[in-house]
């Protein structure tokens, strides 16, 4: 949720949505809103993104049942992600959570507080993302964003991520 929220804000800037020397992907069109940028990505690219996130989610939900892992709905720790170092026939050399051991170890109380903060940050990011999507689809629906000049508007449906990519006939 945090990556999506910050990604929406970054994609709304001219630095990301403006002209580029090299097109970031085939079909790139400058000056698009974040939702239009998604619409412009080829179907194969969208499927790669969804498959990659799906693999991470599947592993994070306990696929493979790593030793000592308990799902958070069965009493495990919320926000815990099993180590992926050494997986993939040994090709993965870093963990996602702590790729470089540059920070000191934390006490259990600090870890507990950090997990609570992370859950709350995730909730705030989800609310923020939905407010951005709502304001871009229905002008005036989020009063705090109504006063921002040039706020990206979108006429499509964000709840249909593959709109226009598939047909039945």
PDB file of C-alpha atoms in Angstrom:
ATOM      1  CA  UNK A   1       0.000   0.000   0.000  1.00  0.00           C
ATOM      2  CA  UNK A   2       2.825   2.402   0.824  1.00  0.00           C
ATOM      3  CA  UNK A   3       4.562   1.713  -2.491  1.00  0.00           C
ATOM      4  CA  UNK A   4       1.283   2.250  -4.361  1.00  0.00           C
ATOM      5  CA  UNK A   5       0.567   5.515  -2.523  1.00  0.00           C
ATOM      6  CA  UNK A   6       4.047   6.916  -3.082  1.00  0.00           C
ATOM      7  CA  UNK A   7       4.072   5.552  -6.636  1.00  0.00           C
ATOM      8  CA  UNK A   8       0.859   7.432  -7.442  1.00  0.00           C
ATOM      9  CA  UNK A   9       2.372  10.664  -6.139  1.00  0.00           C
ATOM     10  CA  UNK A  10       5.639  10.116  -8.032  1.00  0.00           C
ATOM     11  CA  UNK A  11       3.847   9.194 -11.258  1.00  0.00           C
ATOM     12  CA  UNK A  12       1.846  12.414 -11.030  1.00  0.00           C
ATOM     13  CA  UNK A  13       5.031  14.481 -11.315  1.00  0.00           C
ATOM     14  CA  UNK A  14       6.526  15.664 -14.598  1.00  0.00           C
ATOM     15  CA  UNK A  15       9.780  13.880 -13.713  1.00  0.00           C
ATOM     16  CA  UNK A  16       8.081  10.496 -14.086  1.00  0.00           C
ATOM     17  CA  UNK A  17       5.133  11.160 -16.396  1.00  0.00           C
ATOM     18  CA  UNK A  18       6.968  13.643 -18.634  1.00  0.00           C
ATOM     19  CA  UNK A  19       9.243  13.193 -21.634  1.00  0.00           C
ATOM     20  CA  UNK A  20      12.121  10.700 -21.355  1.00  0.00           C
ATOM     21  CA  UNK A  21      15.235  10.201 -23.465  1.00  0.00           C
ATOM     22  CA  UNK A  22      14.545   6.449 -23.425  1.00  0.00           C
ATOM     23  CA  UNK A  23      10.973   5.167 -23.138  1.00  0.00           C
ATOM     24  CA  UNK A  24      10.538   3.209 -19.872  1.00  0.00           C
ATOM     25  CA  UNK A  25       8.308   0.648 -21.608  1.00  0.00           C
ATOM     26  CA  UNK A  26       6.906  -0.063 -25.060  1.00  0.00           C
ATOM     27  CA  UNK A  27       3.852   2.110 -25.665  1.00  0.00           C
ATOM     28  CA  UNK A  28       4.937   4.862 -23.238  1.00  0.00           C
ATOM     29  CA  UNK A  29       3.012   8.107 -23.680  1.00  0.00           C
ATOM     30  CA  UNK A  30       4.215  11.255 -21.898  1.00  0.00           C
ATOM     31  CA  UNK A  31       1.860  13.352 -19.796  1.00  0.00           C
ATOM     32  CA  UNK A  32      -0.462  10.547 -18.646  1.00  0.00           C
ATOM     33  CA  UNK A  33      -2.037  10.122 -15.242  1.00  0.00           C
ATOM     34  CA  UNK A  34      -0.860   7.172 -13.126  1.00  0.00           C
ATOM     35  CA  UNK A  35      -3.940   5.161 -14.106  1.00  0.00           C
ATOM     36  CA  UNK A  36      -3.414   5.924 -17.806  1.00  0.00           C
ATOM     37  CA  UNK A  37       0.211   4.838 -17.438  1.00  0.00           C
ATOM     38  CA  UNK A  38      -1.047   1.445 -16.204  1.00  0.00           C
ATOM     39  CA  UNK A  39      -3.514   1.273 -19.100  1.00  0.00           C
ATOM     40  CA  UNK A  40      -0.643   1.889 -21.554  1.00  0.00           C
ATOM     41  CA  UNK A  41       1.553  -0.948 -20.261  1.00  0.00           C
ATOM     42  CA  UNK A  42       1.326  -3.962 -22.594  1.00  0.00           C
ATOM     43  CA  UNK A  43      -0.677  -6.936 -21.328  1.00  0.00           C
ATOM     44  CA  UNK A  44       2.450  -9.096 -20.966  1.00  0.00           C
ATOM     45  CA  UNK A  45       4.042  -6.446 -18.732  1.00  0.00           C
ATOM     46  CA  UNK A  46       0.963  -6.277 -16.511  1.00  0.00           C
ATOM     47  CA  UNK A  47       0.935 -10.062 -16.173  1.00  0.00           C
ATOM     48  CA  UNK A  48       4.635 -10.066 -15.208  1.00  0.00           C
ATOM     49  CA  UNK A  49       4.011  -7.479 -12.482  1.00  0.00           C
ATOM     50  CA  UNK A  50       1.016  -9.385 -11.094  1.00  0.00           C
ATOM     51  CA  UNK A  51       2.888 -12.721 -11.221  1.00  0.00           C
ATOM     52  CA  UNK A  52       5.923 -11.285  -9.378  1.00  0.00           C
ATOM     53  CA  UNK A  53       3.802  -9.722  -6.628  1.00  0.00           C
ATOM     54  CA  UNK A  54       1.781 -12.941  -6.433  1.00  0.00           C
ATOM     55  CA  UNK A  55       4.950 -14.996  -5.930  1.00  0.00           C
ATOM     56  CA  UNK A  56       6.091 -12.710  -3.111  1.00  0.00           C
ATOM     57  CA  UNK A  57       2.652 -12.835  -1.493  1.00  0.00           C
ATOM     58  CA  UNK A  58       2.473 -16.609  -1.824  1.00  0.00           C
ATOM     59  CA  UNK A  59       5.863 -17.033  -0.199  1.00  0.00           C
ATOM     60  CA  UNK A  60       4.996 -14.481   2.495  1.00  0.00           C
ATOM     61  CA  UNK A  61       1.800 -16.382   3.298  1.00  0.00           C
ATOM     62  CA  UNK A  62       3.858 -19.468   4.136  1.00  0.00           C
ATOM     63  CA  UNK A  63       4.298 -21.293   0.854  1.00  0.00           C
ATOM     64  CA  UNK A  64       6.919 -23.890   1.522  1.00  0.00           C
ATOM     65  CA  UNK A  65       6.304 -23.692   5.308  1.00  0.00           C
ATOM     66  CA  UNK A  66       9.727 -22.485   6.449  1.00  0.00           C
ATOM     67  CA  UNK A  67      10.875 -23.746   9.856  1.00  0.00           C
ATOM     68  CA  UNK A  68       9.320 -21.876  12.746  1.00  0.00           C
ATOM     69  CA  UNK A  69       6.838 -20.002  10.566  1.00  0.00           C
ATOM     70  CA  UNK A  70       3.329 -19.502  11.920  1.00  0.00           C
ATOM     71  CA  UNK A  71       0.785 -17.490   9.940  1.00  0.00           C
ATOM     72  CA  UNK A  72      -0.333 -14.305  11.696  1.00  0.00           C
ATOM     73  CA  UNK A  73      -3.972 -15.491  11.737  1.00  0.00           C
ATOM     74  CA  UNK A  74      -2.855 -18.555  13.721  1.00  0.00           C
ATOM     75  CA  UNK A  75      -0.874 -16.655  16.353  1.00  0.00           C
ATOM     76  CA  UNK A  76       2.205 -15.692  14.335  1.00  0.00           C
ATOM     77  CA  UNK A  77       3.720 -12.232  14.127  1.00  0.00           C
ATOM     78  CA  UNK A  78       1.979  -9.692  11.880  1.00  0.00           C
ATOM     79  CA  UNK A  79       4.407  -8.278   9.342  1.00  0.00           C
ATOM     80  CA  UNK A  80       6.826 -11.209   9.601  1.00  0.00           C
ATOM     81  CA  UNK A  81       8.241 -12.283   6.246  1.00  0.00           C
ATOM     82  CA  UNK A  82      10.207 -15.535   6.060  1.00  0.00           C
ATOM     83  CA  UNK A  83      13.816 -15.350   4.912  1.00  0.00           C
ATOM     84  CA  UNK A  84      14.351 -15.859   1.171  1.00  0.00           C
ATOM     85  CA  UNK A  85      18.144 -15.821   1.334  1.00  0.00           C
ATOM     86  CA  UNK A  86      19.570 -18.913  -0.331  1.00  0.00           C
ATOM     87  CA  UNK A  87      16.286 -19.835  -2.064  1.00  0.00           C
ATOM     88  CA  UNK A  88      15.875 -20.222  -5.826  1.00  0.00           C
ATOM     89  CA  UNK A  89      18.710 -22.744  -6.155  1.00  0.00           C
ATOM     90  CA  UNK A  90      20.912 -20.401  -4.120  1.00  0.00           C
ATOM     91  CA  UNK A  91      20.532 -17.485  -6.526  1.00  0.00           C
ATOM     92  CA  UNK A  92      18.839 -15.146  -4.024  1.00  0.00           C
ATOM     93  CA  UNK A  93      21.604 -13.656  -1.926  1.00  0.00           C
ATOM     94  CA  UNK A  94      19.670 -11.059   0.110  1.00  0.00           C
ATOM     95  CA  UNK A  95      16.610 -11.010   2.337  1.00  0.00           C
ATOM     96  CA  UNK A  96      13.804  -8.597   1.533  1.00  0.00           C
ATOM     97  CA  UNK A  97      13.378  -7.204   5.033  1.00  0.00           C
ATOM     98  CA  UNK A  98      17.009  -6.681   6.012  1.00  0.00           C
ATOM     99  CA  UNK A  99      19.271  -7.085   2.955  1.00  0.00           C
ATOM    100  CA  UNK A 100      22.305  -5.492   4.623  1.00  0.00           C
ATOM    101  CA  UNK A 101      23.050  -5.888   8.357  1.00  0.00           C
ATOM    102  CA  UNK A 102      23.886  -2.211   8.890  1.00  0.00           C
ATOM    103  CA  UNK A 103      21.426  -1.452  11.697  1.00  0.00           C
ATOM    104  CA  UNK A 104      21.876  -2.629  15.284  1.00  0.00           C
ATOM    105  CA  UNK A 105      19.678  -5.405  16.645  1.00  0.00           C
ATOM    106  CA  UNK A 106      16.475  -4.276  18.368  1.00  0.00           C
ATOM    107  CA  UNK A 107      14.979  -5.402  21.645  1.00  0.00           C
ATOM    108  CA  UNK A 108      11.709  -7.338  21.595  1.00  0.00           C
ATOM    109  CA  UNK A 109       9.848  -4.224  22.835  1.00  0.00           C
ATOM    110  CA  UNK A 110      11.270  -2.156  19.958  1.00  0.00           C
ATOM    111  CA  UNK A 111      10.306  -4.857  17.460  1.00  0.00           C
ATOM    112  CA  UNK A 112       6.780  -5.021  18.905  1.00  0.00           C
ATOM    113  CA  UNK A 113       6.369  -1.247  18.613  1.00  0.00           C
ATOM    114  CA  UNK A 114       7.798  -1.314  15.085  1.00  0.00           C
ATOM    115  CA  UNK A 115       5.277  -3.948  13.999  1.00  0.00           C
ATOM    116  CA  UNK A 116       2.366  -1.908  15.385  1.00  0.00           C
ATOM    117  CA  UNK A 117       3.662   1.215  13.660  1.00  0.00           C
ATOM    118  CA  UNK A 118       4.074  -0.675  10.372  1.00  0.00           C
ATOM    119  CA  UNK A 119       0.511  -2.015  10.498  1.00  0.00           C
ATOM    120  CA  UNK A 120      -0.827   1.490  11.162  1.00  0.00           C
ATOM    121  CA  UNK A 121       1.323   2.968   8.374  1.00  0.00           C
ATOM    122  CA  UNK A 122      -0.090   0.346   6.008  1.00  0.00           C
ATOM    123  CA  UNK A 123      -3.637   1.256   6.994  1.00  0.00           C
ATOM    124  CA  UNK A 124      -2.932   4.967   6.477  1.00  0.00           C
ATOM    125  CA  UNK A 125      -1.360   4.243   3.084  1.00  0.00           C
ATOM    126  CA  UNK A 126      -4.428   2.247   1.989  1.00  0.00           C
ATOM    127  CA  UNK A 127      -6.720   5.114   3.012  1.00  0.00           C
ATOM    128  CA  UNK A 128      -4.431   7.584   1.234  1.00  0.00           C
ATOM    129  CA  UNK A 129      -4.346   5.549  -1.972  1.00  0.00           C
ATOM    130  CA  UNK A 130      -8.124   5.143  -2.024  1.00  0.00           C
ATOM    131  CA  UNK A 131      -8.534   8.900  -1.470  1.00  0.00           C
ATOM    132  CA  UNK A 132      -6.225   9.615  -4.433  1.00  0.00           C
ATOM    133  CA  UNK A 133      -8.090   7.157  -6.663  1.00  0.00           C
ATOM    134  CA  UNK A 134     -11.475   8.518  -5.540  1.00  0.00           C
ATOM    135  CA  UNK A 135     -10.471  12.131  -6.112  1.00  0.00           C
ATOM    136  CA  UNK A 136      -9.152  11.329  -9.584  1.00  0.00           C
ATOM    137  CA  UNK A 137     -12.365   9.493 -10.566  1.00  0.00           C
ATOM    138  CA  UNK A 138     -14.946  11.785  -8.923  1.00  0.00           C
ATOM    139  CA  UNK A 139     -13.821  15.440  -8.724  1.00  0.00           C
ATOM    140  CA  UNK A 140     -14.697  16.961  -5.355  1.00  0.00           C
ATOM    141  CA  UNK A 141     -15.139  13.606  -3.580  1.00  0.00           C
ATOM    142  CA  UNK A 142     -12.112  14.301  -1.371  1.00  0.00           C
ATOM    143  CA  UNK A 143     -12.314  17.956  -0.276  1.00  0.00           C
ATOM    144  CA  UNK A 144      -8.687  18.079   0.883  1.00  0.00           C
ATOM    145  CA  UNK A 145      -7.524  17.219  -2.666  1.00  0.00           C
ATOM    146  CA  UNK A 146     -10.040  19.419  -4.498  1.00  0.00           C
ATOM    147  CA  UNK A 147      -7.876  22.516  -4.159  1.00  0.00           C
ATOM    148  CA  UNK A 148      -4.800  20.997  -5.797  1.00  0.00           C
ATOM    149  CA  UNK A 149      -4.458  22.521  -9.232  1.00  0.00           C
ATOM    150  CA  UNK A 150      -3.697  19.969 -11.929  1.00  0.00           C
ATOM    151  CA  UNK A 151      -4.667  16.955  -9.811  1.00  0.00           C
ATOM    152  CA  UNK A 152      -4.803  14.020 -12.269  1.00  0.00           C
ATOM    153  CA  UNK A 153      -8.304  13.056 -13.406  1.00  0.00           C
ATOM    154  CA  UNK A 154      -9.161   9.630 -14.824  1.00  0.00           C
ATOM    155  CA  UNK A 155     -12.256   8.651 -16.775  1.00  0.00           C
ATOM    156  CA  UNK A 156     -11.622   4.886 -16.774  1.00  0.00           C
ATOM    157  CA  UNK A 157     -12.407   2.316 -14.104  1.00  0.00           C
ATOM    158  CA  UNK A 158      -9.511   1.511 -11.754  1.00  0.00           C
ATOM    159  CA  UNK A 159     -11.353  -1.576 -10.537  1.00  0.00           C
ATOM    160  CA  UNK A 160     -10.927  -3.205 -13.958  1.00  0.00           C
ATOM    161  CA  UNK A 161      -7.113  -3.414 -14.259  1.00  0.00           C
ATOM    162  CA  UNK A 162      -7.149  -5.283 -17.585  1.00  0.00           C
ATOM    163  CA  UNK A 163      -9.877  -3.227 -19.241  1.00  0.00           C
ATOM    164  CA  UNK A 164      -9.355  -3.299 -22.980  1.00  0.00           C
ATOM    165  CA  UNK A 165      -6.732  -6.086 -22.799  1.00  0.00           C
ATOM    166  CA  UNK A 166      -9.033  -9.102 -23.000  1.00  0.00           C
ATOM    167  CA  UNK A 167     -11.981  -9.988 -25.171  1.00  0.00           C
ATOM    168  CA  UNK A 168     -14.274 -12.989 -25.117  1.00  0.00           C
ATOM    169  CA  UNK A 169     -14.579 -13.176 -28.910  1.00  0.00           C
TER     170      UNK A 169
END
